[in-house]
């Protein structure tokens, strides 16, 4: 039947956006939970703790003090100052507040960066497995994602040779995500210095360094920002970070970029016409998170908690048949290789890839995982450990039982 809006078209740049596989599986799991089925969700992309009380108190205070109006589009000056202090203390990077633009989450910051630097047809190098939003943001801005396949053998780290090979005359940027979602891979300082040496030969290439999981590194690994590799890299790196993962503030929507002044000004100008400014109250909450001593205490607790869960996951997964994995050094995800299941038929479903495995795990084992196709890795499923230790144990019991019955 024809609809009254049949003649109306949707612009290609929007119509072509892939629906989020992550959200689809999460929605299905939620529906099963609502129907009374005890599904354990390993899909979470956010810490399972509440935002700490001291941050919530700062937001309430901001409301009481009337901070409920427009702010400067790049964010309040005190927050940008606090971000500069953080980048200096944690990353050894010197910025001034005019180099910082605060946005509505790191995702929005990344969108702004893509809009600000990409012309039609510009290539952006992304290592796979990748966070599913990168290629979409690049394409929305008219750019072309160019994927570099990494493997478990290298810890899912892109090598200098791979980077050099992927660079063409059209390359405008490379995205580095360390620690990585979905792989948990962490680039060492040496890894990044090696990549920097390649990039120094290509002066027209920006580096978008997504450091949102910076606080979640384990086993004595240290987070390093590629912006620190040299003055040249500092000038063309856009450091992207935010409050979501470190302070359990996903709903507050505060992220930021640190870049050279001309790019920061361009992003600020654009933001002033699109979202005006990030939420005023959330900005005051973020300021408190970054400046209060409570913030550091929370970060220590967060890292310790996730590290304990990571160890439990690794210990349990190591005893399971069929699958394989490497223990991640960062973030809160395991990429589990399910390649051995491909070609098999389970419960009447022929397994062609991770999407089929995710479907079977949901319907037959009652656990929700994210299929790797979403990340450009069809041999993998992603298991988050941002869930309670009890749920981790229950969910892994279900997974183990399922795998032993194959
Ligand atoms: N970058 C990566 C790698 C992520 O996984 C996420 C969230 O899942 C983000 C950026 C965006 O974070 P937010 O927009 O909540 O600040």
XYZ file of C-alpha atoms and ligand atoms in Angstrom:
422
model
C 0.000 0.000 0.000
C 1.359 3.394 -0.861
C 2.040 5.772 1.963
C 1.290 9.467 1.967
C 5.040 10.191 2.168
C 6.148 7.854 -0.657
C 7.380 10.767 -2.758
C 9.592 12.110 0.000
C 13.196 10.945 -0.094
C 15.828 10.628 2.592
C 19.305 11.978 1.816
C 21.775 9.241 0.844
C 24.221 10.152 3.609
C 21.516 9.340 6.159
C 19.635 6.579 4.361
C 22.868 4.589 3.990
C 23.709 4.541 7.695
C 23.826 0.968 8.976
C 21.479 0.238 11.872
C 23.422 -0.597 15.015
C 23.767 -4.374 15.416
C 24.641 -3.742 19.050
C 21.326 -2.089 19.736
C 19.383 -4.744 17.809
C 20.702 -7.643 19.891
C 20.347 -5.658 23.118
C 16.722 -4.866 22.275
C 16.002 -8.550 21.598
C 17.642 -9.556 24.895
C 15.601 -6.938 26.766
C 12.401 -8.251 25.205
C 13.267 -11.783 26.365
C 14.006 -10.445 29.863
C 10.658 -8.650 29.886
C 9.039 -11.990 28.944
C 10.552 -13.499 32.098
C 13.543 -15.261 30.511
C 16.718 -14.828 32.572
C 19.017 -13.609 29.803
C 22.519 -12.602 30.895
C 23.697 -9.637 28.840
C 27.378 -9.541 27.882
C 26.648 -6.752 25.436
C 27.063 -3.748 27.734
C 29.167 -0.865 26.501
C 29.062 1.082 29.728
C 30.190 0.580 33.339
C 27.480 -1.024 35.448
C 28.078 1.300 38.457
C 26.069 4.409 39.170
C 27.686 7.780 38.602
C 29.473 8.496 41.927
C 27.530 10.554 44.472
C 30.027 13.419 44.588
C 29.447 14.039 40.865
C 25.675 13.891 41.254
C 25.934 16.360 44.154
C 27.873 18.772 41.925
C 25.118 18.588 39.309
C 22.451 19.313 41.940
C 24.509 22.266 43.160
C 24.806 23.557 39.580
C 21.014 23.462 39.296
C 20.563 25.268 42.621
C 23.074 27.896 41.603
C 21.216 28.565 38.360
C 23.732 27.132 35.870
C 20.848 26.334 33.577
C 21.545 28.673 30.658
C 23.578 28.588 27.453
C 27.313 28.328 28.049
C 30.170 29.199 25.689
C 29.798 26.782 22.764
C 33.166 25.091 23.435
C 32.240 24.595 27.097
C 32.705 26.622 30.275
C 36.201 28.015 30.712
C 36.800 26.320 34.079
C 36.012 22.899 32.592
C 38.328 23.499 29.649
C 41.007 24.557 32.130
C 40.415 21.382 34.152
C 40.712 19.298 30.967
C 44.047 21.002 30.183
C 45.235 20.199 33.711
C 44.146 16.572 33.280
C 45.899 16.242 29.919
C 49.018 17.705 31.445
C 48.979 15.522 34.574
C 47.909 12.219 33.019
C 49.318 12.480 29.509
C 52.179 14.966 29.730
C 50.459 17.098 27.062
C 50.398 20.885 27.181
C 47.180 22.532 25.961
C 45.489 25.871 26.540
C 41.696 26.180 26.921
C 41.327 27.581 23.366
C 42.502 24.171 22.088
C 39.717 22.307 23.879
C 36.152 21.827 22.637
C 33.727 20.088 24.989
C 30.900 18.278 23.201
C 27.941 15.999 23.889
C 30.003 12.859 24.437
C 33.142 11.602 22.719
C 30.966 10.252 19.921
C 29.834 13.788 19.173
C 33.454 14.972 19.377
C 34.420 12.354 16.782
C 31.547 13.421 14.554
C 32.679 17.047 14.809
C 36.243 16.073 13.899
C 35.122 14.110 10.837
C 32.913 16.985 9.698
C 35.707 19.477 10.231
C 38.523 17.686 8.389
C 37.025 15.432 5.705
C 36.289 16.372 2.091
C 34.320 14.020 -0.176
C 36.369 10.943 -0.991
C 39.029 11.517 1.677
C 40.284 8.254 3.128
C 40.443 7.468 6.814
C 42.485 4.483 7.976
C 40.772 2.379 10.618
C 42.236 -0.805 12.068
C 39.827 -3.731 12.215
C 38.264 -4.986 14.468
C 36.983 -1.455 15.006
C 34.372 0.369 17.046
C 31.329 0.243 14.793
C 30.685 3.990 14.857
C 33.965 5.000 13.155
C 33.134 3.958 9.593
C 29.658 5.452 9.861
C 30.942 8.826 11.074
C 33.550 8.879 8.305
C 30.910 8.100 5.691
C 28.429 10.649 7.016
C 31.177 13.238 6.495
C 31.682 12.038 2.876
C 34.887 10.166 3.662
C 35.902 6.612 2.840
C 36.930 4.179 5.572
C 40.002 2.106 4.686
C 40.357 -0.931 6.903
C 43.613 -2.474 8.074
C 43.053 -5.999 9.355
C 44.785 -6.815 12.628
C 44.934 -10.227 14.255
C 45.024 -11.753 17.707
C 48.696 -12.694 17.108
C 49.714 -9.032 17.202
C 47.327 -8.269 20.088
C 45.123 -6.536 17.475
C 47.779 -3.849 17.022
C 48.312 -2.204 13.609
C 51.966 -2.454 12.592
C 53.975 0.410 11.045
C 54.249 -1.596 7.824
C 50.473 -2.044 7.629
C 49.969 1.664 8.205
C 52.536 2.652 5.564
C 50.888 0.332 3.033
C 47.429 1.769 3.689
C 48.431 5.414 3.218
C 47.606 6.867 -0.208
C 47.436 10.382 -1.657
C 43.837 10.497 -0.477
C 44.534 9.633 3.163
C 43.316 12.415 5.413
C 43.417 10.722 8.796
C 44.108 7.578 10.749
C 42.094 6.619 13.805
C 43.996 5.133 16.735
C 41.853 3.690 19.513
C 43.914 2.601 22.493
C 42.733 0.924 24.660
C 40.460 -0.490 22.015
C 36.799 -1.272 21.872
C 36.190 -4.069 20.893
C 39.561 -5.830 21.184
C 40.895 -4.552 24.511
C 44.230 -4.081 22.726
C 46.572 -1.441 24.122
C 49.309 0.171 22.013
C 52.567 0.512 23.950
C 54.574 3.711 23.822
C 56.976 1.985 21.433
C 54.140 0.810 19.161
C 52.886 4.376 18.895
C 56.341 5.870 18.379
C 56.839 3.421 15.503
C 53.531 4.501 13.932
C 54.498 8.147 14.511
C 57.690 7.621 12.508
C 55.593 6.463 9.546
C 53.194 9.378 9.936
C 56.050 11.881 10.043
C 56.686 11.001 6.412
C 53.088 11.980 5.532
C 52.511 15.532 6.746
C 48.959 15.835 5.348
C 47.564 13.111 7.602
C 45.724 13.846 10.841
C 45.676 11.388 13.736
C 42.405 10.952 15.570
C 43.381 9.419 18.898
C 40.351 8.033 20.716
C 41.499 7.610 24.317
C 38.109 7.135 25.978
C 39.213 3.889 27.711
C 42.484 5.402 28.897
C 41.812 4.678 32.569
C 41.166 0.982 31.964
C 44.595 -0.560 31.416
C 45.891 -3.612 33.264
C 48.915 -5.819 33.865
C 51.249 -2.885 34.360
C 50.563 -1.551 30.842
C 50.668 2.238 30.574
C 48.445 4.415 28.462
C 50.396 6.627 26.057
C 49.009 9.288 23.757
C 50.473 9.433 20.255
C 50.205 13.235 20.543
C 53.199 12.869 22.844
C 55.403 11.206 20.240
C 56.804 14.466 18.765
C 55.954 18.143 18.223
C 54.829 17.270 14.686
C 52.443 14.581 15.929
C 51.168 16.882 18.676
C 50.183 19.482 16.066
C 48.141 17.099 13.948
C 46.718 14.760 16.534
C 43.213 15.284 17.811
C 42.978 13.712 21.240
C 39.408 12.563 21.891
C 38.371 11.665 25.410
C 35.390 12.010 27.719
C 33.693 11.266 30.989
C 31.536 8.283 30.004
C 33.712 5.269 30.710
C 36.070 6.593 33.385
C 33.452 8.178 35.636
C 30.468 6.029 34.733
C 28.799 9.067 33.176
C 27.496 7.667 29.887
C 24.142 9.417 30.152
C 25.570 12.829 30.941
C 27.071 13.208 27.478
C 30.371 14.987 28.011
C 33.330 14.366 25.715
C 36.049 16.618 24.382
C 38.730 17.187 21.777
C 42.197 18.634 22.250
C 43.800 19.796 19.016
C 45.667 22.642 17.371
C 43.942 26.009 17.727
C 42.748 26.361 14.116
C 40.966 23.024 14.160
C 39.533 23.709 17.629
C 38.181 27.042 16.375
C 36.605 25.392 13.321
C 34.968 22.714 15.477
C 33.774 25.321 17.955
C 32.228 27.427 15.160
C 30.397 24.424 13.773
C 29.223 23.307 17.203
C 27.903 26.806 17.943
C 25.480 26.332 15.028
C 24.536 22.715 15.684
C 24.175 21.997 19.392
C 25.079 25.440 20.822
C 26.884 23.918 23.797
C 27.057 20.730 25.801
C 24.565 20.466 28.654
C 25.418 23.117 31.240
C 24.671 20.983 34.312
C 26.677 18.024 33.016
C 29.612 20.360 32.435
C 29.647 21.325 36.112
C 29.419 17.665 37.065
C 32.374 16.883 34.779
C 34.348 19.728 36.321
C 33.853 18.193 39.762
C 34.835 14.725 38.499
C 38.083 16.043 37.064
C 39.073 18.302 39.943
C 37.926 16.512 43.109
C 40.185 14.109 45.004
C 37.155 11.790 45.031
C 37.611 11.448 41.261
C 40.996 9.763 41.623
C 39.655 7.431 44.322
C 36.799 6.405 42.041
C 39.192 5.733 39.155
C 41.338 3.472 41.327
C 38.260 1.508 42.405
C 36.976 1.280 38.836
C 40.227 -0.102 37.442
C 40.597 -2.570 40.302
C 37.033 -3.829 39.894
C 37.312 -4.314 36.140
C 40.700 -5.961 36.491
C 39.265 -8.524 38.932
C 36.421 -9.324 36.562
C 38.820 -9.554 33.634
C 40.825 -12.174 35.522
C 37.696 -14.184 36.313
C 36.640 -14.059 32.665
C 40.094 -15.134 31.431
C 40.281 -17.969 33.949
C 36.846 -19.311 33.040
C 37.177 -18.861 29.266
C 40.545 -20.649 29.288
C 38.780 -23.869 30.396
C 36.141 -23.796 27.667
C 36.269 -25.908 24.529
C 35.782 -24.690 20.935
C 36.577 -21.019 21.506
C 39.847 -19.086 21.784
C 40.763 -15.610 22.943
C 43.652 -13.427 23.977
C 43.502 -11.736 27.372
C 42.840 -8.055 26.761
C 45.133 -5.438 28.319
C 42.530 -2.686 28.405
C 38.893 -1.526 28.237
C 36.215 -4.016 29.413
C 35.739 -6.451 26.541
C 36.927 -9.893 25.441
C 36.995 -10.722 21.744
C 36.271 -14.433 21.625
C 37.077 -16.362 18.473
C 34.203 -18.609 17.388
C 35.728 -19.480 13.999
C 35.615 -23.215 14.857
C 31.825 -23.109 14.868
C 31.576 -21.891 11.293
C 30.044 -24.428 8.939
C 28.440 -26.388 11.796
C 24.680 -26.718 12.209
C 23.392 -26.213 15.732
C 19.731 -26.537 16.676
C 18.812 -26.450 13.005
C 20.738 -23.202 12.338
C 23.710 -23.332 9.958
C 26.482 -21.156 11.324
C 27.937 -18.824 8.720
C 29.355 -16.266 11.086
C 29.225 -14.566 14.458
C 25.739 -13.217 13.886
C 24.393 -16.775 13.781
C 26.391 -17.650 16.889
C 24.991 -14.614 18.719
C 21.469 -15.622 17.702
C 21.953 -19.191 18.911
C 23.565 -18.075 22.166
C 20.638 -15.786 22.811
C 17.879 -18.240 22.022
C 19.493 -21.483 23.239
C 21.896 -20.432 26.004
C 20.109 -17.243 27.057
C 23.170 -15.052 26.893
C 23.486 -11.887 24.830
C 26.799 -11.187 23.080
C 27.705 -8.769 20.301
C 28.474 -10.438 16.947
C 31.828 -9.449 15.476
C 30.363 -8.523 12.090
C 29.462 -5.238 13.805
C 33.187 -4.613 14.254
C 34.413 -6.002 10.938
C 35.387 -9.319 12.568
C 32.996 -12.127 11.585
C 34.988 -14.811 13.428
C 34.481 -13.165 16.798
C 31.892 -12.365 19.410
C 32.453 -9.562 21.922
C 31.811 -10.223 25.597
C 31.744 -7.234 27.925
C 32.586 -7.655 31.594
C 30.753 -4.509 32.652
C 28.290 -6.622 34.619
C 28.138 -7.922 38.188
C 30.497 -10.760 39.206
C 27.430 -12.944 39.922
C 26.080 -12.362 36.425
C 29.505 -12.980 34.914
C 29.640 -16.362 36.662
C 26.048 -17.281 35.731
C 26.533 -16.199 32.118
C 29.801 -18.084 31.766
C 28.158 -21.197 33.277
C 25.587 -20.984 30.499
C 28.248 -20.445 27.836
C 30.339 -23.355 29.087
C 27.357 -25.702 29.214
C 26.410 -24.710 25.684
C 29.934 -25.231 24.318
C 30.338 -28.607 26.064
C 27.105 -29.835 24.498
C 28.142 -29.083 20.933
N 34.918 5.675 21.514
C 34.789 4.376 21.783
C 35.844 3.433 21.355
C 33.650 3.905 22.458
O 33.510 2.595 22.724
C 32.645 4.828 22.838
C 31.403 4.369 23.499
O 31.028 3.230 23.466
C 32.847 6.176 22.541
C 33.997 6.570 21.879
C 31.812 7.231 22.849
O 31.676 7.557 24.156
P 30.702 8.733 24.620
O 30.051 9.317 23.419
O 29.729 8.125 25.549
O 31.590 9.737 25.290
